[in-house]
Coordinates of C-alpha atoms and ligand atoms in Angstrom, one line a residue:
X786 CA 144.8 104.3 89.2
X787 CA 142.8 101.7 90.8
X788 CA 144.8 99.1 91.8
X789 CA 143.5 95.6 91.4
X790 CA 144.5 92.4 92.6
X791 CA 145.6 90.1 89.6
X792 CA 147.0 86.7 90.8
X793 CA 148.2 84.4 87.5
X794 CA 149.1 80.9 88.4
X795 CA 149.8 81.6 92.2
X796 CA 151.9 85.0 91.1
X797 CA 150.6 88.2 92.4
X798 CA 151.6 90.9 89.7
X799 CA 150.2 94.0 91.3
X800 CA 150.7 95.4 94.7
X801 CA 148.8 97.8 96.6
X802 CA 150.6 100.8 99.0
X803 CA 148.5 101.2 101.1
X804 CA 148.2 97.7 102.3
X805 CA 151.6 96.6 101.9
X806 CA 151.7 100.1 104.2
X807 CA 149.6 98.2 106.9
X808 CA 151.6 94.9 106.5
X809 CA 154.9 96.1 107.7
X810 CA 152.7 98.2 110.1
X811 CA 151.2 95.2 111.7
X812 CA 154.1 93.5 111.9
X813 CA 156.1 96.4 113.5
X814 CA 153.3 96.5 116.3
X815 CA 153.4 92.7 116.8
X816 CA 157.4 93.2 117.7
X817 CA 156.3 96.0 119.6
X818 CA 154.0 94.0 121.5
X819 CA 154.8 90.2 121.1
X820 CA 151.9 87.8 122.0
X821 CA 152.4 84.4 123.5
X822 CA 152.6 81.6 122.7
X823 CA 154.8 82.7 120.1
X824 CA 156.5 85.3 122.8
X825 CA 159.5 84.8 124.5
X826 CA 162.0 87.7 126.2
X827 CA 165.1 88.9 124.8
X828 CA 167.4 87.4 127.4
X829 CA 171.0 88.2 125.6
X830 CA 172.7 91.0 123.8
X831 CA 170.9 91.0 120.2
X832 CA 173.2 92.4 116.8
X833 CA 173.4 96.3 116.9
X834 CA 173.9 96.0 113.1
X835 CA 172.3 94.1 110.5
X836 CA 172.7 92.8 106.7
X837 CA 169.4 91.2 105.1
X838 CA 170.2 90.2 101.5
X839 CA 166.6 89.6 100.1
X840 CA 165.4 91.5 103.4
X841 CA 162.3 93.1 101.7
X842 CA 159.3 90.5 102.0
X843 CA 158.9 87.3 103.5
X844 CA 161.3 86.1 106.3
X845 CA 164.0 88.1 105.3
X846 CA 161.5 91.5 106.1
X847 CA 160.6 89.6 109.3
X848 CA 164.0 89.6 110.1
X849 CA 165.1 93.0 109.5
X850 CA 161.7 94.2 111.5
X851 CA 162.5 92.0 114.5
X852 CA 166.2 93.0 114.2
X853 CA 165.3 97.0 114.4
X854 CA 162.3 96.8 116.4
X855 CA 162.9 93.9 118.7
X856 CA 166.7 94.7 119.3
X857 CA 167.3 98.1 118.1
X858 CA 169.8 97.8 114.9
X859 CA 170.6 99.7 112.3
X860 CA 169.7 97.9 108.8
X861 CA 170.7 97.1 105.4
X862 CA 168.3 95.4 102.8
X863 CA 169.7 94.3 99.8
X864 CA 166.8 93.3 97.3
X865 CA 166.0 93.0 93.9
X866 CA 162.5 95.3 93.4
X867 CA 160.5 96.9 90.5
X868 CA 159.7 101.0 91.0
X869 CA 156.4 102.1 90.4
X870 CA 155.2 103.9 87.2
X871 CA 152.6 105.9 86.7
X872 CA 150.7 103.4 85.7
X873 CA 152.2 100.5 87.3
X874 CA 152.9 99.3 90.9
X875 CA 156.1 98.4 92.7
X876 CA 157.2 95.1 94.0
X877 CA 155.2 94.7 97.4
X878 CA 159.1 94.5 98.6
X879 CA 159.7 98.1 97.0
X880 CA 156.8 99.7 99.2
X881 CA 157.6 97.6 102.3
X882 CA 161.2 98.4 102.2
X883 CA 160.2 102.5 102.3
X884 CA 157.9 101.9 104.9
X885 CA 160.2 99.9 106.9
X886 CA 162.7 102.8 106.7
X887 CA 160.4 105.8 107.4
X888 CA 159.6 104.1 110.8
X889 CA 163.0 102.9 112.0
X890 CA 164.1 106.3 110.6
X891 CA 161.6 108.0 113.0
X892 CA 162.9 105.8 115.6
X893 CA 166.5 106.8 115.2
X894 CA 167.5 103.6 113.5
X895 CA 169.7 104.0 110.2
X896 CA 168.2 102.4 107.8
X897 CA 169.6 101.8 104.0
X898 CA 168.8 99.4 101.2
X899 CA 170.4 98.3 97.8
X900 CA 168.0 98.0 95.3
X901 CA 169.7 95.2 92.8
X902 CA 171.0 92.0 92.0
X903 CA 172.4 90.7 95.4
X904 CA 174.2 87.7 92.8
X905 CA 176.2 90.3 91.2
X906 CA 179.5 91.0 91.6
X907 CA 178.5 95.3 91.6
X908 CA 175.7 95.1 94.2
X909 CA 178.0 93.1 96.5
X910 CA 180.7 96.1 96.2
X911 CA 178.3 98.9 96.9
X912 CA 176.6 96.9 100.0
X913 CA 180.6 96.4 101.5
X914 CA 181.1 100.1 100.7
X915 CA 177.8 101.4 102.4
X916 CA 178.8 98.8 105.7
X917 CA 182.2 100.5 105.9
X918 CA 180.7 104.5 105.5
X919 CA 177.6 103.6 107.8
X920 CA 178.4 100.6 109.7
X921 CA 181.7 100.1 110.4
X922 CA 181.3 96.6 110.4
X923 CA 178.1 94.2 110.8
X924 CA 176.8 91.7 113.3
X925 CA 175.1 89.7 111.9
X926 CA 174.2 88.9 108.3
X927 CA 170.8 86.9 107.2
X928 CA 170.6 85.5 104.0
X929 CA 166.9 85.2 102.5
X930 CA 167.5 85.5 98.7
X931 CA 164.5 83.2 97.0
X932 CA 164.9 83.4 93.1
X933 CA 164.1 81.5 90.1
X934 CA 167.8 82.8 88.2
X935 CA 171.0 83.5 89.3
X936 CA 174.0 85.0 86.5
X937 CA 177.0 83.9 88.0
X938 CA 179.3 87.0 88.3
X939 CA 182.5 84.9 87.3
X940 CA 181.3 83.5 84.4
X941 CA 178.5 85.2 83.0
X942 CA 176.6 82.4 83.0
X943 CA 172.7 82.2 83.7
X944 CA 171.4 79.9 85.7
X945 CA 167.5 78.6 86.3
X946 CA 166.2 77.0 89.1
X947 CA 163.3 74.7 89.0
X948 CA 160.9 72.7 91.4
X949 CA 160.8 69.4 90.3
X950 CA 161.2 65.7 91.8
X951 CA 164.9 63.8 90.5
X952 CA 164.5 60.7 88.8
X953 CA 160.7 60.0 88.0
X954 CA 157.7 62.2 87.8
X955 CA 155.6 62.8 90.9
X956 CA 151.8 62.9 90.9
X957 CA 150.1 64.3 93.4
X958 CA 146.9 66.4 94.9
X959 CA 146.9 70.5 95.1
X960 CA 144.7 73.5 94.8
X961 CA 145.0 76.4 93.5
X962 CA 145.1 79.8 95.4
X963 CA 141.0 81.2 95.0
X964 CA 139.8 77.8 93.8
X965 CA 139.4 74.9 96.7
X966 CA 138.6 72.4 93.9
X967 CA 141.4 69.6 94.5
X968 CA 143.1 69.0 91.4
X969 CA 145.6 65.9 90.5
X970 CA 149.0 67.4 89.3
X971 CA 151.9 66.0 87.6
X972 CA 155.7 67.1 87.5
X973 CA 157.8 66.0 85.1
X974 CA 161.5 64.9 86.6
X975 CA 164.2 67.0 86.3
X976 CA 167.4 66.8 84.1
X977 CA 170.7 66.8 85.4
X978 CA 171.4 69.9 84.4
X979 CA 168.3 71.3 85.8
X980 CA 169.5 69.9 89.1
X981 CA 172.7 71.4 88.7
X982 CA 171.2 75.0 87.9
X983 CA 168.9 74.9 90.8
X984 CA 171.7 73.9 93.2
X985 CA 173.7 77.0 91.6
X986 CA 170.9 79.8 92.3
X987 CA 169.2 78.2 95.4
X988 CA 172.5 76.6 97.2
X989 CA 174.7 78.1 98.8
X990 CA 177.4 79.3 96.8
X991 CA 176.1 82.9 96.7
X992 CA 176.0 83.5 100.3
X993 CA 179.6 82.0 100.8
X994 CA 180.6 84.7 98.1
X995 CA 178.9 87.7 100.2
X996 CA 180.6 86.0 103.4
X997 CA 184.1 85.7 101.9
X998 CA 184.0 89.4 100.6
X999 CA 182.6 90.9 103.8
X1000 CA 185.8 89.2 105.3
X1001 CA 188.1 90.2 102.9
X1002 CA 187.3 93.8 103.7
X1003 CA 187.2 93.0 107.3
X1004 CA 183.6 94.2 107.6
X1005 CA 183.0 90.9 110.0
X1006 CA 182.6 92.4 113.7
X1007 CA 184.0 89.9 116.0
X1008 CA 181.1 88.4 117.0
X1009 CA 179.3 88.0 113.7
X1010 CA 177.0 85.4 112.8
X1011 CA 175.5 84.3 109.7
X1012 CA 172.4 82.8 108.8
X1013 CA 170.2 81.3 106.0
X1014 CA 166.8 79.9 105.8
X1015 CA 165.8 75.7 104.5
X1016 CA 162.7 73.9 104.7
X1017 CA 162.1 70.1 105.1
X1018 CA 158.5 69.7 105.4
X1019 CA 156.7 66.2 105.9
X1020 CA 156.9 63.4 103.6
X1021 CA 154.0 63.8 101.4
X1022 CA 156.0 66.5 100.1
X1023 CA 159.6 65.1 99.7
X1024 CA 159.6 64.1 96.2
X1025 CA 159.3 67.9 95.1
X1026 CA 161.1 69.7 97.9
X1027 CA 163.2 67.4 100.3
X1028 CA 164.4 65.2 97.5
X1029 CA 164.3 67.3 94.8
X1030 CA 165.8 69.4 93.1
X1031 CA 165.1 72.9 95.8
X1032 CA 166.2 70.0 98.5
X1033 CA 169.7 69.2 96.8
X1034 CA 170.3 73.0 96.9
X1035 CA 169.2 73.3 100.5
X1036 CA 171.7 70.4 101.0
X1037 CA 174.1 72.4 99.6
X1038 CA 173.1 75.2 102.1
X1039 CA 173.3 73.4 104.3
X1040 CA 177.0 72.1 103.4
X1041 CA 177.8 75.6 102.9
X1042 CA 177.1 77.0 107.0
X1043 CA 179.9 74.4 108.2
X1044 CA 182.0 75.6 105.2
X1045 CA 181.2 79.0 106.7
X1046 CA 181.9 78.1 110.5
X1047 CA 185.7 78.4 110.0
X1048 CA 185.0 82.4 109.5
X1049 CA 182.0 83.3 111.5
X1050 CA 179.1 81.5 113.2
X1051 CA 177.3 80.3 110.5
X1052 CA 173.7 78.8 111.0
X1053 CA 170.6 77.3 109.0
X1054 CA 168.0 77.6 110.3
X1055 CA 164.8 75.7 109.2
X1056 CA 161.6 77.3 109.2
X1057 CA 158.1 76.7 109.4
X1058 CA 156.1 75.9 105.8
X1059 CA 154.3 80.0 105.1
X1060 CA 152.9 81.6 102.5
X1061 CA 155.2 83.4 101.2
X1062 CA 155.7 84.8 97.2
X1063 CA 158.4 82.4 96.7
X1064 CA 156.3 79.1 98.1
X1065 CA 153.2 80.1 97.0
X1066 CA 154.4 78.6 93.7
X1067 CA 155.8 75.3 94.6
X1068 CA 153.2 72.9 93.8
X1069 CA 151.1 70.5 96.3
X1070 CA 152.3 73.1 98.9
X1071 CA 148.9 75.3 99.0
X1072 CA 147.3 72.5 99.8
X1073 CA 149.3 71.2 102.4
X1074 CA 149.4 74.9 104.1
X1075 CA 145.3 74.8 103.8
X1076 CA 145.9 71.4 106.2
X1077 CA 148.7 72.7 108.1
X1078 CA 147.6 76.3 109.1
X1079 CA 144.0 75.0 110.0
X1080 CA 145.7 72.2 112.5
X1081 CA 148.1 74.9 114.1
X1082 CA 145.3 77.0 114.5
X1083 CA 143.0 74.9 116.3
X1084 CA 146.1 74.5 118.2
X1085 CA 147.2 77.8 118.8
X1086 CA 150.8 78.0 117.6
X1087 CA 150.1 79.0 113.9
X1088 CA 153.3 81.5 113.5
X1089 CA 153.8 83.7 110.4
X1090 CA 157.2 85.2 109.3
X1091 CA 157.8 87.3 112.3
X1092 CA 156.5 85.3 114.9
X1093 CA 158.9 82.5 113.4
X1094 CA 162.2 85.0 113.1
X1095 CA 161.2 86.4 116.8
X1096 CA 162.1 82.8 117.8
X1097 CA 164.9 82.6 115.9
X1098 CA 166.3 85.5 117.6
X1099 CA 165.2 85.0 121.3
X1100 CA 165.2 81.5 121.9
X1101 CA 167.8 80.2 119.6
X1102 CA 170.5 82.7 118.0
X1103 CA 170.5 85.2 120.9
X1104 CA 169.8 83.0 123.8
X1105 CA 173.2 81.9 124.9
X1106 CA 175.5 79.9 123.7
X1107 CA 175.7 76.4 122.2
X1108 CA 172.8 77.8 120.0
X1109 CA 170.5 74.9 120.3
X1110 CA 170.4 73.2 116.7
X1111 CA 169.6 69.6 116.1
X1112 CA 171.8 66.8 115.3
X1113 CA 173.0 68.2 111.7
X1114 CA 173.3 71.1 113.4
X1115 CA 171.0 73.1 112.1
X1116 CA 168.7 75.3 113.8
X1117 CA 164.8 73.5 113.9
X1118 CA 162.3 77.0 114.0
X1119 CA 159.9 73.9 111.8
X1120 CA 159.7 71.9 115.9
X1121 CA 156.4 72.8 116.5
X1122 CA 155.0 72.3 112.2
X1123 CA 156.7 69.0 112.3
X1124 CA 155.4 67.7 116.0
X1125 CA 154.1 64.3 115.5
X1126 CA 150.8 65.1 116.6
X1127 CA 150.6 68.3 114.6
X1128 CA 151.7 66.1 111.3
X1129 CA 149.6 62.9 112.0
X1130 CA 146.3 65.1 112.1
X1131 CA 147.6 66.5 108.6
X1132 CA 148.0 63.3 107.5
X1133 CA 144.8 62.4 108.6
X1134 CA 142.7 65.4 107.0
X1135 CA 145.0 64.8 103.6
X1136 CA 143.5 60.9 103.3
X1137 CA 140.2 62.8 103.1
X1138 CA 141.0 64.4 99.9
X1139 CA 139.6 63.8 96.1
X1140 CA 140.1 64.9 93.0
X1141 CA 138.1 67.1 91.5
X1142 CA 135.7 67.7 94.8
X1143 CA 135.8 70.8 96.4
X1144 CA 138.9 70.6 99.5
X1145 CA 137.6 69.2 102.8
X1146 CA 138.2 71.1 105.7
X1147 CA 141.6 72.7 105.6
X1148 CA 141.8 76.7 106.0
X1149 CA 142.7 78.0 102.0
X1150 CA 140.8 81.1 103.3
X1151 CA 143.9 81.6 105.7
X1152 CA 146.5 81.2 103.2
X1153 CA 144.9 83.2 100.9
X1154 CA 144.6 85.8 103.1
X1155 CA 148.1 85.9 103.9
X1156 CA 148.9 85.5 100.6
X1157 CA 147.0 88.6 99.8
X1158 CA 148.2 90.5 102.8
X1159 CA 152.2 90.3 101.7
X1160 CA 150.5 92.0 98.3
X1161 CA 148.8 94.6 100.5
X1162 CA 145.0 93.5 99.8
X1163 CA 142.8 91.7 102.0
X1164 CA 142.6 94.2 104.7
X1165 CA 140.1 96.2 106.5
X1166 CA 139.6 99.6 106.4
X1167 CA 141.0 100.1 102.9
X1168 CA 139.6 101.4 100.2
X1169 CA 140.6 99.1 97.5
X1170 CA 138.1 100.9 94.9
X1171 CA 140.0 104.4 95.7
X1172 CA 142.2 105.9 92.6
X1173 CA 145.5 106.3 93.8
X1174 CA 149.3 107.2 92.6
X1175 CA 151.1 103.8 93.0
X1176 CA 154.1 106.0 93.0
X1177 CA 153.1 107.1 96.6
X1178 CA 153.5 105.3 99.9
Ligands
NAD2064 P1 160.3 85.8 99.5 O1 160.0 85.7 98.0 O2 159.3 86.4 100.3 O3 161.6 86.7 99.6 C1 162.7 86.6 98.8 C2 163.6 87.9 98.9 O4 164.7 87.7 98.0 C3 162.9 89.2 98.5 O5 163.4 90.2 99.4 C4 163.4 89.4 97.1 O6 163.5 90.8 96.7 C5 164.8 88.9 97.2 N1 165.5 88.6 95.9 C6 165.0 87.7 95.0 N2 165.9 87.7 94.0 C7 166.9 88.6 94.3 C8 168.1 89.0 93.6 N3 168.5 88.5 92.5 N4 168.8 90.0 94.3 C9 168.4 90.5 95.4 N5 167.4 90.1 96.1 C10 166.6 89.1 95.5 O7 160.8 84.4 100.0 P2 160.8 83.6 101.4 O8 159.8 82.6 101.4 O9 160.9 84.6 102.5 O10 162.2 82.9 101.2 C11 163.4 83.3 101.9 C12 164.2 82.1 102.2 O11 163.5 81.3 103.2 C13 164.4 81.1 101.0 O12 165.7 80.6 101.2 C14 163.4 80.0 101.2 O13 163.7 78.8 100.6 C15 163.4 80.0 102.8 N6 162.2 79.3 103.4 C16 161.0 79.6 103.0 C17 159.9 78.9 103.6 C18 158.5 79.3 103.2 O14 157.6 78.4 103.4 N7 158.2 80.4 102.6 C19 160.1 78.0 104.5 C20 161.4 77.7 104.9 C21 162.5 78.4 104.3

């Protein structure tokens, strides 16, 4: 089949191989070959062996790629993925994942994955059972799960989470991915209970779970660390992440390393604002990335997942210890997005914008690249007009 790009409301639903082929390419050859300014050397011993739950896009690929290619592990990815039909294409995360593994394969790296739901109680068992066969034990575990539902194993019960301010509505100015017109949106507040469910699939309840089991079965090396990814951002955005209801649950993330810290080291670490499937949905966020990447840009120091997680390796979780982290304790990979210079020349360029008129400066045609890059389209040299098996990567 031809495979077509078909974005509704900021959701990719296809994907195409042979580009999501050249995106965990490119990214390999970047950790092969890391470019300053976003380069800095692997100074102390890095994990031999890795957990990624939700390791098969977006930071949580980043950080299986620099894990295997930077530092040599051996890798397990636990995601939730779609196959391909006949007719019908994987999740980009399904054709990343077998990429990823034919090359660290190739490289002598094991390489396994769980294709499920990392909430439930089964997927949990099989990943501890595939540690003990293959493993022995792990090193280090990242947690990069980003989902709209969450059953709870113990009860049954589903949960929803939402992006919405607490308390009153917020109105503010976006775009759309493929349309720069600026457009004035409004999101309704959200209930208590919508807080609640939000907290219960995005907080960190889930990864304490995967932490407490891994312990149980004593599948915790000795030197194990955990981490898991939050965002802050800058104000204009705090009513719907910060202090709403995806910032209560990062709270509770955030509550949940300390909880944590009487096992293993246990880290948050937050990252820079990147297009990403799961942000590319958040509202007022495209067009605060259109601002954003085209300031770091002019600056030099616009990162994407890997750059960002090669950071969080070298200079912060594998670079000696105290791990530097900020007052809270957390670990700040957002320093150079959130530099006061970097955020007042944001500020600036956001002022400039109106309703309805097309977006003045800013680079959407960045984050829409990106954005079709982690969906494999966008890129040179393929033939995007080609009939091919989606089955085959
Ligand atoms: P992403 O959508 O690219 O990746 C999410 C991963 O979770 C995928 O591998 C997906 O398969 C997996 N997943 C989703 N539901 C699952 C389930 N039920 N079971 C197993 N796996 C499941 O998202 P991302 O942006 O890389 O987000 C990862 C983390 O980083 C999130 O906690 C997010 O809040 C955080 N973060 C993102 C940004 C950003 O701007 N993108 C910034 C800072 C922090």
């Amino acid at each position: 089949m031809v495979i077509t790009r078909k974005v509704l409301r900021n959701v990719s639903l296809t994907a195409h191989p042979l580009g999501c082929r050249r995106h965990v390419e490119d990214q390999i050859a970047w950790v092969r070959n890391p470019k300053e300014p976003n380069y800095s050397p692997i100074t102390a011993k890095m994990p031999a062996r890795v957990l990624v739950i939700g390791g098969s896009t977006g930071y949580g690929l980043s950080s299986r790629i620099v894990a295997a290619f930077g530092g040599g592990a051996d890798t397990i990815n636990v995601s939730f993925e779609r196959e391909p039909g006949e007719r019908k294409t994987a999740t980009p995360g399904w054709y990343n994942t077998k990429v990823f593994e034919e090359h660290a394969r190739k490289n002598g790296l094991k390489a396994f994955s769980v294709f499920g739901d990392a909430f439930s109680g089964e997927v949990k068992e099989k990943t501890a059972n595939l540690i003990e066969e293959q493993f022995g034990q792990v090193d280090l575990i990242v947690y990069s799960v980003a989902s709209p539902v969450r059953t709870d194993p113990a009860t049954g019960a589903t949960y929803r989470s939402v992006l919405k301010p607490i308390g009153k509505p917020f109105t503010a100015l976006s775009v759309n991915l493929g349309d720069p017109t600026v457009t004035k949106e409004t999101i309704e507040s959200a209930t208590k209970e919508q807080t609640e469910e939000t907290i219960k699939v995005m907080g960190g309840e889930d990864w304490r779970l995967w932490i407490d089991l891994l312990g149980k079965r004593q599948l915790l090396s000795a030197e194990a660390a955990t981490v898991a990814f939050s965002y802050i951002g800058p104000e204009v955005t705090y009513p719907v992440y910060r202090e709403g209801t995806i910032g209560k649950a990062k709270k509770d993330l955030e509550r949940t390393a300390k909880v944590l810290s009487g096992t293993l080291k246990a880290y948050v670490s937050v990252n820079k604002a990147l297009m990403t499937r799961a942000s590319a949905v958040i509202p007022v966020v495209p067009l605060y990335m259109a601002l954003l990447y085209e300031v770091m840009s002019e600056r030099g120091v616009h990162e994407q997942c890997t750059e960002q997680i090669w950071r969080l390796f070298t200079t912060r979780l594998y670079a000696g210890i105290p791990v530097p982290t900020d007052e809270e304790g957390r670990i700040r990979l957002d320093d150079w997005e959130m530099d006061p210079e970097i955020q007042k020349e944001v500020q600036k360029r956001w002022k400039l914008q109106r309703e309805g008129k097309p977006l003045k400066g800013g680079n959407l045609t960045l984050v829409q690249r990106e954005y079709d890059n982690i969906h494999g389209f966008g890129y040179d040299g393929i033939d995007y007009e080609a009939d091919i098996d989606p089955r085959e990567i």
